[in-house]
Amino acid sequence: MPLFMWIILCFIIIQRLVELNIAKRNEVWIKERGGVERGEEHYKWFILVHSLFFLSLIVEVLLRHPATFQFNIYLFVLFLLLQFVRFWCISSLGKFWNTKIIISPQFPLVRKGPYKYVKHPNYIVVGIELLVIPLLFEAYITAVLFPLLHILLLTVRIPAEENALKDTKLTE
């Protein structure tokens, strides 16, 4: 795999680590203001799946013959657009953005940015990324497996999030 693709991969990994740091700071902030975590029992599965995603991607890339790699500019542009929407999701929620379900009835539900149009835009972005990133790296097994695992996790996550919001009367 060419060096610039390793740079892209390192960028993605560093980006995710920075996001986890932001989520941790936001978690402390909202819990100091009465926020309560919900859905803790399934969170470990998100960590496992997303960690295995990077492991699977790297292993699949290393097992492929490097001379056959073809850079796809269209997938790269789509990846860049997804990063913009990802940043839009995170910045729209501000201190309320988190990788965990943490709710507080003293704050109103955020309905700006992409959340004005779609209920769970970040989950959509992540799902598309789990397809686009492996396709960009020609990791076809990873491109099939991890979007399916993401959908499976969301069948638990979204109802848990909706119930948490309903319990605190934050939904309409």
mmCIF file of C-alpha atoms in Angstrom:
data_model
loop_
_atom_site.group_PDB
_atom_site.id
_atom_site.type_symbol
_atom_site.label_atom_id
_atom_site.label_comp_id
_atom_site.label_asym_id
_atom_site.label_seq_id
_atom_site.Cartn_x
_atom_site.Cartn_y
_atom_site.Cartn_z
ATOM 1 C CA MET A 1 0.000 0.000 0.000
ATOM 2 C CA PRO A 2 1.378 3.442 -0.870
ATOM 3 C CA LEU A 3 2.682 5.706 1.878
ATOM 4 C CA PHE A 4 -0.101 8.286 1.461
ATOM 5 C CA MET A 5 -2.675 5.564 2.239
ATOM 6 C CA TRP A 6 -0.830 4.756 5.477
ATOM 7 C CA ILE A 7 -0.998 8.473 6.244
ATOM 8 C CA ILE A 8 -4.763 8.440 5.650
ATOM 9 C CA LEU A 9 -5.118 5.394 7.906
ATOM 10 C CA CYS A 10 -3.043 7.034 10.652
ATOM 11 C CA PHE A 11 -5.164 10.182 10.306
ATOM 12 C CA ILE A 12 -8.357 8.155 10.815
ATOM 13 C CA ILE A 13 -6.966 6.358 13.869
ATOM 14 C CA ILE A 14 -5.687 9.598 15.420
ATOM 15 C CA GLN A 15 -9.016 11.267 14.650
ATOM 16 C CA ARG A 16 -10.884 8.523 16.507
ATOM 17 C CA LEU A 17 -8.534 8.749 19.508
ATOM 18 C CA VAL A 18 -9.030 12.533 19.653
ATOM 19 C CA GLU A 19 -12.792 11.999 19.494
ATOM 20 C CA LEU A 20 -12.631 9.538 22.391
ATOM 21 C CA ASN A 21 -10.747 12.171 24.378
ATOM 22 C CA ILE A 22 -13.402 14.791 23.541
ATOM 23 C CA ALA A 23 -16.134 12.322 24.522
ATOM 24 C CA LYS A 24 -14.437 11.667 27.871
ATOM 25 C CA ARG A 25 -14.177 15.406 28.619
ATOM 26 C CA ASN A 26 -17.812 15.903 27.598
ATOM 27 C CA GLU A 27 -18.832 12.951 29.780
ATOM 28 C CA VAL A 28 -17.185 14.528 32.826
ATOM 29 C CA TRP A 29 -18.750 17.905 32.006
ATOM 30 C CA ILE A 30 -22.325 16.647 31.687
ATOM 31 C CA LYS A 31 -22.105 14.254 34.639
ATOM 32 C CA GLU A 32 -20.957 17.183 36.793
ATOM 33 C CA ARG A 33 -24.236 18.818 35.752
ATOM 34 C CA GLY A 34 -26.466 15.879 36.625
ATOM 35 C CA GLY A 35 -26.088 13.801 33.487
ATOM 36 C CA VAL A 36 -26.850 10.102 33.822
ATOM 37 C CA GLU A 37 -25.422 7.346 31.651
ATOM 38 C CA ARG A 38 -27.785 4.836 30.075
ATOM 39 C CA GLY A 39 -27.187 1.768 27.927
ATOM 40 C CA GLU A 40 -23.838 0.972 29.533
ATOM 41 C CA GLU A 41 -24.299 -2.752 28.946
ATOM 42 C CA HIS A 42 -23.945 -2.521 25.168
ATOM 43 C CA TYR A 43 -21.205 0.146 25.018
ATOM 44 C CA LYS A 44 -18.415 -2.441 25.317
ATOM 45 C CA TRP A 45 -19.641 -3.993 22.052
ATOM 46 C CA PHE A 46 -19.170 -0.668 20.247
ATOM 47 C CA ILE A 47 -15.613 -0.465 21.540
ATOM 48 C CA LEU A 48 -14.940 -4.058 20.480
ATOM 49 C CA VAL A 49 -16.454 -3.701 16.988
ATOM 50 C CA HIS A 50 -14.705 -0.411 16.249
ATOM 51 C CA SER A 51 -11.369 -1.740 17.499
ATOM 52 C CA LEU A 52 -11.768 -4.894 15.428
ATOM 53 C CA PHE A 53 -12.659 -2.732 12.423
ATOM 54 C CA PHE A 54 -9.180 -1.184 12.398
ATOM 55 C CA LEU A 55 -7.506 -4.512 13.079
ATOM 56 C CA SER A 56 -9.465 -6.163 10.258
ATOM 57 C CA LEU A 57 -8.707 -3.293 7.884
ATOM 58 C CA ILE A 58 -4.973 -3.396 8.583
ATOM 59 C CA VAL A 59 -4.731 -7.205 8.378
ATOM 60 C CA GLU A 60 -6.706 -7.324 5.145
ATOM 61 C CA VAL A 61 -4.525 -4.590 3.599
ATOM 62 C CA LEU A 62 -1.310 -6.315 4.680
ATOM 63 C CA LEU A 63 -2.446 -9.658 3.264
ATOM 64 C CA ARG A 64 -3.170 -8.167 -0.156
ATOM 65 C CA HIS A 65 -0.442 -7.855 -2.777
ATOM 66 C CA PRO A 66 0.658 -4.177 -2.743
ATOM 67 C CA ALA A 67 1.208 -3.986 -6.506
ATOM 68 C CA THR A 68 -2.517 -4.469 -7.135
ATOM 69 C CA PHE A 69 -3.611 -1.389 -5.160
ATOM 70 C CA GLN A 70 -5.605 1.207 -7.123
ATOM 71 C CA PHE A 71 -6.412 4.584 -5.516
ATOM 72 C CA ASN A 72 -10.052 5.602 -6.037
ATOM 73 C CA ILE A 73 -10.468 9.389 -6.083
ATOM 74 C CA TYR A 74 -14.285 9.133 -5.874
ATOM 75 C CA LEU A 75 -14.157 7.109 -2.668
ATOM 76 C CA PHE A 76 -11.565 9.506 -1.278
ATOM 77 C CA VAL A 77 -13.786 12.531 -2.012
ATOM 78 C CA LEU A 78 -16.732 10.711 -0.406
ATOM 79 C CA PHE A 79 -14.525 9.989 2.616
ATOM 80 C CA LEU A 80 -13.621 13.697 2.870
ATOM 81 C CA LEU A 81 -17.310 14.680 2.642
ATOM 82 C CA LEU A 82 -18.107 12.204 5.417
ATOM 83 C CA GLN A 83 -15.434 13.821 7.589
ATOM 84 C CA PHE A 84 -17.104 17.190 7.063
ATOM 85 C CA VAL A 85 -20.505 15.786 8.086
ATOM 86 C CA ARG A 86 -18.889 13.958 11.026
ATOM 87 C CA PHE A 87 -17.387 17.257 12.234
ATOM 88 C CA TRP A 88 -20.759 18.967 11.691
ATOM 89 C CA CYS A 89 -22.482 16.352 13.876
ATOM 90 C CA ILE A 90 -19.927 16.647 16.671
ATOM 91 C CA SER A 91 -19.744 20.449 16.612
ATOM 92 C CA SER A 92 -23.542 20.784 16.488
ATOM 93 C CA LEU A 93 -23.880 18.819 19.723
ATOM 94 C CA GLY A 94 -20.914 20.597 21.321
ATOM 95 C CA LYS A 95 -20.519 19.578 24.966
ATOM 96 C CA PHE A 96 -23.416 17.129 24.554
ATOM 97 C CA TRP A 97 -21.646 14.989 21.923
ATOM 98 C CA ASN A 98 -20.538 11.647 23.285
ATOM 99 C CA THR A 99 -19.916 8.058 22.320
ATOM 100 C CA LYS A 100 -22.047 7.031 25.292
ATOM 101 C CA ILE A 101 -25.702 7.673 26.045
ATOM 102 C CA ILE A 102 -25.649 10.384 28.698
ATOM 103 C CA ILE A 103 -28.804 12.359 29.286
ATOM 104 C CA SER A 104 -29.796 15.255 31.510
ATOM 105 C CA PRO A 105 -33.356 16.595 31.693
ATOM 106 C CA GLN A 106 -32.085 20.073 32.590
ATOM 107 C CA PHE A 107 -30.836 20.610 29.034
ATOM 108 C CA PRO A 108 -33.051 20.743 25.931
ATOM 109 C CA LEU A 109 -32.599 18.275 23.096
ATOM 110 C CA VAL A 110 -30.218 19.668 20.457
ATOM 111 C CA ARG A 111 -32.064 20.325 17.210
ATOM 112 C CA LYS A 112 -29.517 22.224 15.146
ATOM 113 C CA GLY A 113 -27.062 21.296 12.431
ATOM 114 C CA PRO A 114 -27.805 17.897 10.917
ATOM 115 C CA TYR A 115 -29.960 17.062 13.972
ATOM 116 C CA LYS A 116 -32.512 19.514 12.597
ATOM 117 C CA TYR A 117 -33.058 17.159 9.645
ATOM 118 C CA VAL A 118 -32.222 13.653 10.891
ATOM 119 C CA LYS A 119 -32.514 12.071 14.339
ATOM 120 C CA HIS A 120 -29.210 10.151 14.374
ATOM 121 C CA PRO A 121 -26.956 11.625 11.676
ATOM 122 C CA ASN A 122 -23.723 10.500 13.319
ATOM 123 C CA TYR A 123 -24.823 6.846 13.198
ATOM 124 C CA ILE A 124 -25.535 7.256 9.477
ATOM 125 C CA VAL A 125 -22.090 8.789 8.900
ATOM 126 C CA VAL A 126 -20.348 6.015 10.854
ATOM 127 C CA GLY A 127 -22.276 3.350 8.949
ATOM 128 C CA ILE A 128 -21.264 4.824 5.598
ATOM 129 C CA GLU A 129 -17.657 5.236 6.797
ATOM 130 C CA LEU A 130 -17.538 1.559 7.768
ATOM 131 C CA LEU A 131 -18.246 0.826 4.104
ATOM 132 C CA VAL A 132 -16.289 3.604 2.361
ATOM 133 C CA ILE A 133 -13.036 3.389 4.335
ATOM 134 C CA PRO A 134 -12.477 -0.327 3.642
ATOM 135 C CA LEU A 135 -13.480 0.142 -0.003
ATOM 136 C CA LEU A 136 -10.934 2.970 -0.254
ATOM 137 C CA PHE A 137 -8.311 0.512 1.023
ATOM 138 C CA GLU A 138 -9.686 -2.364 -1.095
ATOM 139 C CA ALA A 139 -10.480 -4.340 2.065
ATOM 140 C CA TYR A 140 -13.640 -5.972 0.761
ATOM 141 C CA ILE A 141 -14.284 -8.423 3.594
ATOM 142 C CA THR A 142 -14.073 -5.579 6.121
ATOM 143 C CA ALA A 143 -16.368 -3.488 3.886
ATOM 144 C CA VAL A 144 -19.078 -6.139 4.076
ATOM 145 C CA LEU A 145 -18.689 -7.330 7.661
ATOM 146 C CA PHE A 146 -18.460 -4.112 9.669
ATOM 147 C CA PRO A 147 -21.420 -2.177 8.250
ATOM 148 C CA LEU A 148 -23.515 -5.248 9.077
ATOM 149 C CA LEU A 149 -22.139 -5.350 12.624
ATOM 150 C CA HIS A 150 -22.828 -1.606 12.929
ATOM 151 C CA ILE A 151 -26.461 -2.116 11.900
ATOM 152 C CA LEU A 152 -26.757 -4.957 14.410
ATOM 153 C CA LEU A 153 -25.382 -2.738 17.199
ATOM 154 C CA LEU A 154 -27.772 0.056 16.238
ATOM 155 C CA THR A 155 -30.746 -2.261 16.731
ATOM 156 C CA VAL A 156 -29.812 -2.124 20.415
ATOM 157 C CA ARG A 157 -28.319 1.374 20.617
ATOM 158 C CA ILE A 158 -31.045 3.476 19.015
ATOM 159 C CA PRO A 159 -33.897 2.021 21.105
ATOM 160 C CA ALA A 160 -31.772 2.476 24.257
ATOM 161 C CA GLU A 161 -31.131 6.082 23.307
ATOM 162 C CA GLU A 162 -34.757 6.750 22.432
ATOM 163 C CA ASN A 163 -35.924 5.202 25.727
ATOM 164 C CA ALA A 164 -33.433 7.298 27.693
ATOM 165 C CA LEU A 165 -34.676 10.459 25.996
ATOM 166 C CA LYS A 166 -38.322 9.464 26.494
ATOM 167 C CA ASP A 167 -37.729 8.722 30.192
ATOM 168 C CA THR A 168 -36.379 12.227 30.676
ATOM 169 C CA LYS A 169 -39.093 13.812 28.498
ATOM 170 C CA LEU A 170 -36.480 15.195 26.101
ATOM 171 C CA THR A 171 -38.306 13.940 23.015
ATOM 172 C CA GLU A 172 -41.396 15.463 21.496
#
